[in-house]
């Protein structure tokens, strides 16, 4: 900035000095001041006045470069053949800045028409004043720069505190989560990226806590579910062991009971394994084009004897022929669970109906029964693992509370959804949606 100011002021001063040199040359020319000694004496007083007014030194040189007049008097008689003088003797005006001396020189030529004498006006001006001004401004600028730097420094310090403090909080909570303390929440005020990060962090820890709780619930549910058949087996086997001379029919009866408890445990364990596989996508989906109409026919055929046992009418209505991309085994099991439930939770003489329809994107499988229904509060829970509406009755019907969880996970894996609408005492409808590959109207 100092350099820019220096060259700016230097240009202005040079131009001004040159202007003054030309003005003085014209004045000498017009006044014919070089023609006689008397006129020259008059000229010197005019120049001295001008010099003290404008604060520059004026020298008048003859056509040999010898100083005739000098407002400082010191150089009279000396020869100055500096480049500016030589240029002006050639009829040109010029100006130069001499940095080492801190001086500006400007020269202009004089051509006295009457005396035919030539000469040069040489003005010398110190650049000191401008330099003092530039130094003053530079100093102020320097102070201002330091002041601004301090302000920026303080601002950056506080700004980084605003950013770093919440990040430190989050980091501390992450470390505590790593140590197993999942109940971590951070409180970050404001509405910026950092507070959004805090909110995302809180949502994540909440999810982690939920997963941890459901894991614990799952383990305790599994233990509880397995404990019941195990204690029955224990009671049954104890009674055989403690009694002497038991009749063989009783043996058989007890062993049959033990056998059915073992079957129940096996069913629970098999269902759990199926769920774990669905959860971890361990097995992966064996996707193929699946004809939903044929799949439903197969399921209905297989479950028909179960419905017959209870005198339940099992009907179907296919509004479209639908092909989907699915893991036929898993998807068939999922739908089978729904129809089996519909039969299981419908009183004898009732009815169960399966409908298949689709729009241009999705197929819809509805399983409707005239069964016992599910109240509204329970409807949100029935897809949870081990959830059973009536535990005592379910033990009679042989339910494990895992069927709907398996159905739910399978449908989600197939990018579909499942919903239930039901009224207690009137019946239920389960609606499964799954994306279609193609569909047409049945013949
Ligand atoms: P379960 O093996 O006990 O049938 P599910 O997960 O298949 O387990 O079902 C969970 C619970 O939802 C059942 O115990 C039952 O109370 C209720 N439920 C499921 N389907 C029906 C239905 N069609 N009608 C009435 N209740 C049902």
GROMACS .gro file of C-alpha atoms and ligand atoms in nm:
model
  470
    1UNK     CA    1   0.000   0.000   0.000
    2UNK     CA    2   0.291   0.231   0.083
    3UNK     CA    3   0.440   0.174  -0.262
    4UNK     CA    4   0.108   0.247  -0.432
    5UNK     CA    5   0.069   0.567  -0.234
    6UNK     CA    6   0.428   0.669  -0.309
    7UNK     CA    7   0.389   0.627  -0.682
    8UNK     CA    8   0.049   0.800  -0.673
    9UNK     CA    9   0.183   1.108  -0.489
   10UNK     CA   10   0.500   1.108  -0.696
   11UNK     CA   11   0.297   1.122  -1.018
   12UNK     CA   12   0.082   1.408  -0.888
   13UNK     CA   13   0.386   1.603  -0.759
   14UNK     CA   14   0.580   1.544  -1.082
   15UNK     CA   15   0.290   1.665  -1.294
   16UNK     CA   16   0.240   1.971  -1.074
   17UNK     CA   17   0.613   2.058  -1.084
   18UNK     CA   18   0.624   2.017  -1.461
   19UNK     CA   19   0.322   2.240  -1.493
   20UNK     CA   20   0.493   2.505  -1.281
   21UNK     CA   21   0.817   2.475  -1.486
   22UNK     CA   22   0.624   2.527  -1.810
   23UNK     CA   23   0.434   2.818  -1.656
   24UNK     CA   24   0.759   2.991  -1.546
   25UNK     CA   25   0.917   2.927  -1.890
   26UNK     CA   26   0.618   3.087  -2.064
   27UNK     CA   27   0.630   3.380  -1.819
   28UNK     CA   28   1.004   3.438  -1.893
   29UNK     CA   29   0.943   3.406  -2.265
   30UNK     CA   30   0.653   3.650  -2.266
   31UNK     CA   31   0.826   3.899  -2.036
   32UNK     CA   32   1.148   3.869  -2.236
   33UNK     CA   33   1.331   3.843  -1.904
   34UNK     CA   34   1.658   3.704  -2.037
   35UNK     CA   35   1.723   3.998  -2.273
   36UNK     CA   36   1.907   4.231  -2.025
   37UNK     CA   37   2.078   4.224  -1.685
   38UNK     CA   38   1.814   4.466  -1.544
   39UNK     CA   39   1.532   4.239  -1.649
   40UNK     CA   40   1.715   3.942  -1.501
   41UNK     CA   41   1.744   4.124  -1.165
   42UNK     CA   42   1.368   4.189  -1.178
   43UNK     CA   43   1.313   3.822  -1.263
   44UNK     CA   44   1.508   3.697  -0.964
   45UNK     CA   45   1.280   3.873  -0.716
   46UNK     CA   46   0.970   3.732  -0.891
   47UNK     CA   47   1.123   3.380  -0.882
   48UNK     CA   48   1.224   3.412  -0.514
   49UNK     CA   49   0.870   3.505  -0.423
   50UNK     CA   50   0.732   3.214  -0.628
   51UNK     CA   51   0.986   2.974  -0.477
   52UNK     CA   52   0.897   3.056  -0.118
   53UNK     CA   53   0.528   3.046  -0.204
   54UNK     CA   54   0.534   2.706  -0.374
   55UNK     CA   55   0.817   2.557  -0.172
   56UNK     CA   56   1.046   2.456  -0.456
   57UNK     CA   57   1.385   2.578  -0.577
   58UNK     CA   58   1.404   2.754  -0.920
   59UNK     CA   59   1.715   2.756  -1.138
   60UNK     CA   60   1.749   2.928  -1.474
   61UNK     CA   61   2.023   2.786  -1.697
   62UNK     CA   62   2.165   2.922  -2.021
   63UNK     CA   63   2.197   2.722  -2.342
   64UNK     CA   64   2.527   2.575  -2.217
   65UNK     CA   65   2.375   2.442  -1.901
   66UNK     CA   66   2.537   2.711  -1.682
   67UNK     CA   67   2.323   2.837  -1.393
   68UNK     CA   68   2.232   3.200  -1.444
   69UNK     CA   69   1.981   3.242  -1.164
   70UNK     CA   70   1.917   3.029  -0.855
   71UNK     CA   71   1.663   3.104  -0.584
   72UNK     CA   72   1.916   2.947  -0.342
   73UNK     CA   73   2.205   3.146  -0.502
   74UNK     CA   74   2.445   2.862  -0.423
   75UNK     CA   75   2.466   2.714  -0.775
   76UNK     CA   76   2.510   3.033  -0.986
   77UNK     CA   77   2.790   2.983  -1.238
   78UNK     CA   78   2.790   2.606  -1.208
   79UNK     CA   79   2.720   2.382  -1.504
   80UNK     CA   80   2.432   2.136  -1.475
   81UNK     CA   81   2.426   1.888  -1.759
   82UNK     CA   82   2.185   1.644  -1.608
   83UNK     CA   83   1.952   1.445  -1.841
   84UNK     CA   84   1.650   1.673  -1.778
   85UNK     CA   85   1.856   1.983  -1.875
   86UNK     CA   86   1.986   1.813  -2.189
   87UNK     CA   87   1.631   1.716  -2.289
   88UNK     CA   88   1.506   2.070  -2.236
   89UNK     CA   89   1.796   2.216  -2.437
   90UNK     CA   90   1.656   1.995  -2.710
   91UNK     CA   91   1.319   2.165  -2.671
   92UNK     CA   92   1.139   1.914  -2.450
   93UNK     CA   93   0.992   1.924  -2.100
   94UNK     CA   94   1.071   1.646  -1.857
   95UNK     CA   95   1.045   1.543  -1.493
   96UNK     CA   96   1.217   1.276  -1.280
   97UNK     CA   97   1.207   1.150  -0.924
   98UNK     CA   98   1.540   1.080  -0.754
   99UNK     CA   99   1.466   0.838  -0.480
  100UNK     CA  100   1.809   0.852  -0.306
  101UNK     CA  101   1.792   1.229  -0.276
  102UNK     CA  102   1.417   1.229  -0.209
  103UNK     CA  103   1.382   1.500  -0.476
  104UNK     CA  104   1.173   1.570  -0.782
  105UNK     CA  105   1.319   1.755  -1.084
  106UNK     CA  106   1.118   1.920  -1.360
  107UNK     CA  107   1.260   2.112  -1.650
  108UNK     CA  108   1.120   2.321  -1.935
  109UNK     CA  109   1.291   2.514  -2.213
  110UNK     CA  110   1.283   2.887  -2.273
  111UNK     CA  111   1.310   3.039  -2.613
  112UNK     CA  112   1.336   3.417  -2.594
  113UNK     CA  113   1.214   3.538  -2.937
  114UNK     CA  114   1.356   3.885  -2.906
  115UNK     CA  115   1.705   3.812  -2.782
  116UNK     CA  116   1.717   3.467  -2.949
  117UNK     CA  117   1.861   3.340  -2.625
  118UNK     CA  118   1.777   2.994  -2.517
  119UNK     CA  119   1.761   2.867  -2.164
  120UNK     CA  120   1.619   2.608  -1.928
  121UNK     CA  121   1.392   2.637  -1.622
  122UNK     CA  122   1.484   2.371  -1.368
  123UNK     CA  123   1.261   2.319  -1.064
  124UNK     CA  124   1.374   2.111  -0.768
  125UNK     CA  125   1.121   2.004  -0.507
  126UNK     CA  126   1.161   1.789  -0.202
  127UNK     CA  127   0.936   1.483  -0.179
  128UNK     CA  128   0.975   1.493   0.199
  129UNK     CA  129   0.628   1.630   0.275
  130UNK     CA  130   0.453   1.366   0.071
  131UNK     CA  131   0.675   1.102   0.227
  132UNK     CA  132   0.586   1.224   0.575
  133UNK     CA  133   0.219   1.202   0.481
  134UNK     CA  134   0.266   0.852   0.338
  135UNK     CA  135   0.454   0.741   0.651
  136UNK     CA  136   0.177   0.882   0.872
  137UNK     CA  137  -0.094   0.700   0.674
  138UNK     CA  138   0.114   0.380   0.667
  139UNK     CA  139   0.160   0.396   1.042
  140UNK     CA  140  -0.213   0.443   1.097
  141UNK     CA  141  -0.285   0.161   0.853
  142UNK     CA  142  -0.042  -0.063   1.039
  143UNK     CA  143  -0.214   0.015   1.371
  144UNK     CA  144  -0.552  -0.046   1.210
  145UNK     CA  145  -0.429  -0.381   1.072
  146UNK     CA  146  -0.310  -0.486   1.419
  147UNK     CA  147  -0.641  -0.373   1.571
  148UNK     CA  148  -0.844  -0.562   1.307
  149UNK     CA  149  -0.623  -0.872   1.354
  150UNK     CA  150  -0.688  -0.864   1.730
  151UNK     CA  151  -1.063  -0.827   1.671
  152UNK     CA  152  -1.057  -1.115   1.418
  153UNK     CA  153  -0.848  -1.322   1.661
  154UNK     CA  154  -1.101  -1.266   1.942
  155UNK     CA  155  -1.389  -1.341   1.704
  156UNK     CA  156  -1.224  -1.662   1.578
  157UNK     CA  157  -1.154  -1.767   1.937
  158UNK     CA  158  -1.518  -1.730   2.041
  159UNK     CA  159  -1.649  -1.874   1.714
  160UNK     CA  160  -1.427  -2.180   1.753
  161UNK     CA  161  -1.546  -2.212   2.114
  162UNK     CA  162  -1.906  -2.209   1.984
  163UNK     CA  163  -1.818  -2.486   1.738
  164UNK     CA  164  -1.575  -2.686   1.948
  165UNK     CA  165  -1.765  -2.695   2.280
  166UNK     CA  166  -2.066  -2.884   2.139
  167UNK     CA  167  -1.836  -3.115   1.944
  168UNK     CA  168  -1.651  -3.188   2.268
  169UNK     CA  169  -1.985  -3.268   2.435
  170UNK     CA  170  -2.075  -3.510   2.154
  171UNK     CA  171  -1.729  -3.670   2.166
  172UNK     CA  172  -1.761  -3.718   2.544
  173UNK     CA  173  -2.101  -3.883   2.497
  174UNK     CA  174  -1.966  -4.108   2.219
  175UNK     CA  175  -1.688  -4.222   2.453
  176UNK     CA  176  -1.944  -4.297   2.724
  177UNK     CA  177  -2.156  -4.494   2.477
  178UNK     CA  178  -1.845  -4.693   2.386
  179UNK     CA  179  -1.811  -4.769   2.759
  180UNK     CA  180  -2.163  -4.913   2.751
  181UNK     CA  181  -2.361  -4.618   2.891
  182UNK     CA  182  -2.623  -4.582   2.622
  183UNK     CA  183  -2.837  -4.326   2.802
  184UNK     CA  184  -2.658  -4.027   2.649
  185UNK     CA  185  -2.821  -3.709   2.524
  186UNK     CA  186  -2.653  -3.382   2.431
  187UNK     CA  187  -2.817  -3.041   2.458
  188UNK     CA  188  -2.707  -2.800   2.186
  189UNK     CA  189  -2.885  -2.467   2.145
  190UNK     CA  190  -2.939  -2.284   1.818
  191UNK     CA  191  -3.048  -2.383   1.475
  192UNK     CA  192  -2.738  -2.460   1.277
  193UNK     CA  193  -2.544  -2.760   1.146
  194UNK     CA  194  -2.397  -2.829   1.491
  195UNK     CA  195  -2.737  -2.832   1.662
  196UNK     CA  196  -2.865  -3.058   1.381
  197UNK     CA  197  -2.569  -3.286   1.447
  198UNK     CA  198  -2.671  -3.290   1.814
  199UNK     CA  199  -3.029  -3.381   1.722
  200UNK     CA  200  -2.908  -3.659   1.490
  201UNK     CA  201  -2.681  -3.782   1.769
  202UNK     CA  202  -2.972  -3.787   2.016
  203UNK     CA  203  -3.191  -3.974   1.764
  204UNK     CA  204  -2.910  -4.225   1.715
  205UNK     CA  205  -2.862  -4.286   2.090
  206UNK     CA  206  -3.240  -4.322   2.132
  207UNK     CA  207  -3.241  -4.585   1.856
  208UNK     CA  208  -2.943  -4.758   2.018
  209UNK     CA  209  -3.126  -4.766   2.350
  210UNK     CA  210  -3.436  -4.907   2.183
  211UNK     CA  211  -3.229  -5.178   2.016
  212UNK     CA  212  -3.063  -5.259   2.347
  213UNK     CA  213  -3.397  -5.273   2.529
  214UNK     CA  214  -3.558  -5.488   2.261
  215UNK     CA  215  -3.253  -5.718   2.268
  216UNK     CA  216  -3.290  -5.758   2.645
  217UNK     CA  217  -3.668  -5.808   2.610
  218UNK     CA  218  -3.607  -6.062   2.337
  219UNK     CA  219  -3.364  -6.263   2.550
  220UNK     CA  220  -3.596  -6.254   2.850
  221UNK     CA  221  -3.895  -6.349   2.629
  222UNK     CA  222  -3.703  -6.641   2.478
  223UNK     CA  223  -3.600  -6.760   2.825
  224UNK     CA  224  -3.955  -6.721   2.951
  225UNK     CA  225  -4.106  -6.905   2.653
  226UNK     CA  226  -3.862  -7.192   2.683
  227UNK     CA  227  -3.897  -7.208   3.062
  228UNK     CA  228  -4.269  -7.299   3.046
  229UNK     CA  229  -4.234  -7.620   2.841
  230UNK     CA  230  -3.916  -7.705   3.032
  231UNK     CA  231  -4.090  -7.685   3.370
  232UNK     CA  232  -4.380  -7.895   3.234
  233UNK     CA  233  -4.129  -8.157   3.121
  234UNK     CA  234  -3.963  -8.140   3.463
  235UNK     CA  235  -4.296  -8.186   3.648
  236UNK     CA  236  -4.402  -8.470   3.419
  237UNK     CA  237  -4.072  -8.656   3.444
  238UNK     CA  238  -4.057  -8.602   3.824
  239UNK     CA  239  -4.401  -8.757   3.863
  240UNK     CA  240  -4.292  -9.061   3.665
  241UNK     CA  241  -3.973  -9.094   3.868
  242UNK     CA  242  -4.134  -9.046   4.210
  243UNK     CA  243  -4.417  -9.292   4.160
  244UNK     CA  244  -4.364  -9.661   4.187
  245UNK     CA  245  -4.551  -9.923   3.985
  246UNK     CA  246  -4.707  -9.680   3.742
  247UNK     CA  247  -4.940  -9.841   3.498
  248UNK     CA  248  -4.806  -9.845   3.145
  249UNK     CA  249  -5.100  -9.634   3.008
  250UNK     CA  250  -4.999  -9.356   3.246
  251UNK     CA  251  -4.639  -9.384   3.129
  252UNK     CA  252  -4.756  -9.345   2.771
  253UNK     CA  253  -4.980  -9.051   2.859
  254UNK     CA  254  -4.697  -8.870   3.046
  255UNK     CA  255  -4.451  -8.939   2.768
  256UNK     CA  256  -4.700  -8.808   2.510
  257UNK     CA  257  -4.728  -8.486   2.714
  258UNK     CA  258  -4.351  -8.460   2.735
  259UNK     CA  259  -4.331  -8.520   2.362
  260UNK     CA  260  -4.578  -8.243   2.284
  261UNK     CA  261  -4.384  -7.998   2.508
  262UNK     CA  262  -4.066  -8.091   2.318
  263UNK     CA  263  -4.252  -8.026   1.990
  264UNK     CA  264  -4.353  -7.685   2.118
  265UNK     CA  265  -3.994  -7.601   2.214
  266UNK     CA  266  -3.875  -7.719   1.874
  267UNK     CA  267  -4.135  -7.494   1.707
  268UNK     CA  268  -4.022  -7.194   1.913
  269UNK     CA  269  -3.655  -7.257   1.835
  270UNK     CA  270  -3.728  -7.308   1.462
  271UNK     CA  271  -3.930  -6.987   1.447
  272UNK     CA  272  -3.656  -6.799   1.630
  273UNK     CA  273  -3.397  -6.924   1.385
  274UNK     CA  274  -3.618  -6.816   1.094
  275UNK     CA  275  -3.653  -6.468   1.249
  276UNK     CA  276  -3.281  -6.430   1.314
  277UNK     CA  277  -3.213  -6.524   0.953
  278UNK     CA  278  -3.461  -6.263   0.832
  279UNK     CA  279  -3.315  -6.000   1.067
  280UNK     CA  280  -2.956  -6.046   0.964
  281UNK     CA  281  -3.043  -6.124   0.603
  282UNK     CA  282  -2.811  -6.414   0.664
  283UNK     CA  283  -2.968  -6.643   0.414
  284UNK     CA  284  -3.039  -6.364   0.167
  285UNK     CA  285  -3.345  -6.376  -0.054
  286UNK     CA  286  -3.367  -6.635  -0.324
  287UNK     CA  287  -3.561  -6.411  -0.562
  288UNK     CA  288  -3.748  -6.554  -0.858
  289UNK     CA  289  -4.060  -6.470  -1.058
  290UNK     CA  290  -4.346  -6.596  -0.845
  291UNK     CA  291  -4.700  -6.656  -0.964
  292UNK     CA  292  -4.905  -6.525  -0.670
  293UNK     CA  293  -5.228  -6.698  -0.785
  294UNK     CA  294  -5.057  -7.036  -0.793
  295UNK     CA  295  -4.880  -6.969  -0.464
  296UNK     CA  296  -5.210  -6.883  -0.290
  297UNK     CA  297  -5.379  -7.191  -0.443
  298UNK     CA  298  -5.103  -7.412  -0.299
  299UNK     CA  299  -5.135  -7.256   0.046
  300UNK     CA  300  -5.516  -7.286   0.047
  301UNK     CA  301  -5.493  -7.648  -0.062
  302UNK     CA  302  -5.253  -7.724   0.220
  303UNK     CA  303  -5.464  -7.546   0.484
  304UNK     CA  304  -5.802  -7.674   0.366
  305UNK     CA  305  -5.803  -7.975   0.608
  306UNK     CA  306  -5.737  -7.735   0.901
  307UNK     CA  307  -6.041  -7.528   0.802
  308UNK     CA  308  -6.252  -7.836   0.746
  309UNK     CA  309  -6.174  -7.954   1.101
  310UNK     CA  310  -6.348  -7.642   1.231
  311UNK     CA  311  -6.609  -7.631   0.958
  312UNK     CA  312  -6.477  -7.299   0.840
  313UNK     CA  313  -6.546  -7.202   0.479
  314UNK     CA  314  -6.221  -7.114   0.303
  315UNK     CA  315  -6.279  -6.909  -0.015
  316UNK     CA  316  -6.072  -6.712  -0.265
  317UNK     CA  317  -6.123  -6.428  -0.513
  318UNK     CA  318  -5.852  -6.344  -0.763
  319UNK     CA  319  -5.922  -6.020  -0.952
  320UNK     CA  320  -5.592  -6.032  -1.139
  321UNK     CA  321  -5.319  -6.276  -1.239
  322UNK     CA  322  -5.013  -6.139  -1.068
  323UNK     CA  323  -4.644  -6.216  -1.102
  324UNK     CA  324  -4.408  -6.072  -0.838
  325UNK     CA  325  -4.038  -6.105  -0.767
  326UNK     CA  326  -4.010  -6.290  -0.439
  327UNK     CA  327  -3.839  -6.560  -0.243
  328UNK     CA  328  -4.125  -6.802  -0.297
  329UNK     CA  329  -4.052  -7.020   0.008
  330UNK     CA  330  -4.026  -6.731   0.254
  331UNK     CA  331  -4.312  -6.527   0.107
  332UNK     CA  332  -4.537  -6.832   0.093
  333UNK     CA  333  -4.463  -6.900   0.462
  334UNK     CA  334  -4.546  -6.538   0.548
  335UNK     CA  335  -4.890  -6.552   0.378
  336UNK     CA  336  -4.949  -6.902   0.511
  337UNK     CA  337  -4.902  -6.766   0.867
  338UNK     CA  338  -5.180  -6.510   0.805
  339UNK     CA  339  -5.427  -6.766   0.668
  340UNK     CA  340  -5.339  -7.014   0.944
  341UNK     CA  341  -5.402  -6.743   1.204
  342UNK     CA  342  -5.732  -6.653   1.038
  343UNK     CA  343  -5.845  -7.015   1.071
  344UNK     CA  344  -5.698  -7.046   1.420
  345UNK     CA  345  -5.869  -6.734   1.557
  346UNK     CA  346  -6.207  -6.793   1.393
  347UNK     CA  347  -6.475  -6.991   1.571
  348UNK     CA  348  -6.621  -7.301   1.404
  349UNK     CA  349  -6.871  -7.236   1.122
  350UNK     CA  350  -6.702  -6.904   1.044
  351UNK     CA  351  -6.539  -6.806   0.715
  352UNK     CA  352  -6.199  -6.703   0.584
  353UNK     CA  353  -6.153  -6.532   0.248
  354UNK     CA  354  -5.836  -6.461   0.053
  355UNK     CA  355  -5.846  -6.193  -0.220
  356UNK     CA  356  -5.579  -6.093  -0.467
  357UNK     CA  357  -5.586  -5.764  -0.656
  358UNK     CA  358  -5.335  -5.511  -0.787
  359UNK     CA  359  -5.291  -5.158  -0.921
  360UNK     CA  360  -5.021  -5.060  -1.170
  361UNK     CA  361  -4.746  -5.081  -0.903
  362UNK     CA  362  -4.848  -5.313  -0.622
  363UNK     CA  363  -5.029  -5.636  -0.556
  364UNK     CA  364  -5.261  -5.659  -0.255
  365UNK     CA  365  -5.335  -5.984  -0.075
  366UNK     CA  366  -5.621  -5.956   0.175
  367UNK     CA  367  -5.690  -6.225   0.433
  368UNK     CA  368  -6.031  -6.164   0.589
  369UNK     CA  369  -6.189  -6.372   0.864
  370UNK     CA  370  -6.506  -6.360   1.071
  371UNK     CA  371  -6.308  -6.447   1.382
  372UNK     CA  372  -6.261  -6.308   1.729
  373UNK     CA  373  -6.094  -5.987   1.607
  374UNK     CA  374  -5.822  -5.781   1.775
  375UNK     CA  375  -5.890  -5.464   1.976
  376UNK     CA  376  -5.733  -5.139   1.856
  377UNK     CA  377  -5.465  -5.119   2.123
  378UNK     CA  378  -5.341  -5.471   2.054
  379UNK     CA  379  -5.334  -5.413   1.677
  380UNK     CA  380  -5.014  -5.209   1.707
  381UNK     CA  381  -4.840  -5.480   1.912
  382UNK     CA  382  -4.927  -5.805   1.736
  383UNK     CA  383  -4.626  -5.782   1.501
  384UNK     CA  384  -4.387  -5.774   1.802
  385UNK     CA  385  -4.199  -6.090   1.885
  386UNK     CA  386  -4.374  -6.323   2.130
  387UNK     CA  387  -4.674  -6.093   2.147
  388UNK     CA  388  -4.997  -6.279   2.201
  389UNK     CA  389  -5.331  -6.121   2.278
  390UNK     CA  390  -5.459  -6.396   2.503
  391UNK     CA  391  -5.168  -6.594   2.638
  392UNK     CA  392  -5.367  -6.874   2.802
  393UNK     CA  393  -5.581  -6.941   2.498
  394UNK     CA  394  -5.281  -6.925   2.267
  395UNK     CA  395  -5.110  -7.195   2.461
  396UNK     CA  396  -5.412  -7.410   2.386
  397UNK     CA  397  -5.406  -7.315   2.017
  398UNK     CA  398  -5.030  -7.378   2.014
  399UNK     CA  399  -4.924  -7.023   1.920
  400UNK     CA  400  -4.572  -6.898   1.990
  401UNK     CA  401  -4.633  -6.530   1.920
  402UNK     CA  402  -4.364  -6.535   1.651
  403UNK     CA  403  -4.574  -6.600   1.338
  404UNK     CA  404  -4.671  -6.237   1.266
  405UNK     CA  405  -4.313  -6.114   1.338
  406UNK     CA  406  -4.187  -6.355   1.074
  407UNK     CA  407  -4.459  -6.240   0.830
  408UNK     CA  408  -4.382  -5.871   0.900
  409UNK     CA  409  -4.003  -5.909   0.854
  410UNK     CA  410  -4.051  -6.112   0.535
  411UNK     CA  411  -4.290  -5.858   0.379
  412UNK     CA  412  -4.054  -5.569   0.465
  413UNK     CA  413  -3.764  -5.762   0.310
  414UNK     CA  414  -3.973  -5.785  -0.007
  415UNK     CA  415  -4.012  -5.403  -0.006
  416UNK     CA  416  -4.377  -5.437   0.083
  417UNK     CA  417  -4.594  -5.351   0.383
  418UNK     CA  418  -4.855  -5.513   0.606
  419UNK     CA  419  -5.156  -5.359   0.776
  420UNK     CA  420  -5.438  -5.490   0.989
  421UNK     CA  421  -5.790  -5.368   1.033
  422UNK     CA  422  -6.003  -5.547   1.286
  423UNK     CA  423  -6.299  -5.518   1.521
  424UNK     CA  424  -6.327  -5.729   1.832
  425UNK     CA  425  -6.590  -5.999   1.795
  426UNK     CA  426  -6.643  -5.926   1.424
  427UNK     CA  427  -6.328  -6.034   1.249
  428UNK     CA  428  -6.001  -5.913   1.103
  429UNK     CA  429  -5.847  -5.828   0.767
  430UNK     CA  430  -5.472  -5.843   0.708
  431UNK     CA  431  -5.358  -5.654   0.396
  432UNK     CA  432  -5.020  -5.733   0.243
  433UNK     CA  433  -4.878  -5.504  -0.027
  434UNK     CA  434  -4.590  -5.617  -0.250
  435UNK     CA  435  -4.451  -5.453  -0.570
  436UNK     CA  436  -4.556  -5.638  -0.884
  437UNK     CA  437  -4.350  -5.749  -1.183
  438UNK     CA  438  -4.652  -5.776  -1.416
  439UNK     CA  439  -5.020  -5.854  -1.401
  440UNK     CA  440  -5.320  -5.922  -1.625
  441UNK     CA  441  -5.686  -6.001  -1.591
  442UNK     CA  442  -5.776  -6.366  -1.529
  443UNK     CA  443  -5.957  -6.547  -1.816
  444LIG     P1  444  -4.935  -6.689   1.738
  444LIG     O1  445  -4.831  -6.793   1.711
  444LIG     O2  446  -4.968  -6.674   1.884
  444LIG     O3  447  -5.053  -6.699   1.650
  444LIG     P2  448  -4.874  -6.458   1.587
  444LIG     O4  449  -4.754  -6.372   1.589
  444LIG     O5  450  -4.909  -6.525   1.461
  444LIG     O6  451  -4.859  -6.557   1.708
  444LIG     O7  452  -4.997  -6.369   1.631
  444LIG     C1  453  -4.985  -6.282   1.742
  444LIG     C2  454  -5.119  -6.265   1.809
  444LIG     O8  455  -5.205  -6.189   1.727
  444LIG     C3  456  -5.191  -6.390   1.832
  444LIG     O9  457  -5.154  -6.448   1.954
  444LIG     C4  458  -5.337  -6.351   1.831
  444LIG    O10  459  -5.375  -6.311   1.957
  444LIG     C5  460  -5.338  -6.232   1.741
  444LIG     N1  461  -5.390  -6.266   1.605
  444LIG     C6  462  -5.317  -6.294   1.495
  444LIG     N2  463  -5.397  -6.317   1.390
  444LIG     C7  464  -5.525  -6.301   1.433
  444LIG     C8  465  -5.653  -6.309   1.371
  444LIG     N3  466  -5.669  -6.340   1.241
  444LIG     N4  467  -5.763  -6.285   1.448
  444LIG     C9  468  -5.748  -6.254   1.577
  444LIG     N5  469  -5.631  -6.243   1.642
  444LIG    C10  470  -5.518  -6.267   1.572
   0.00000   0.00000   0.00000
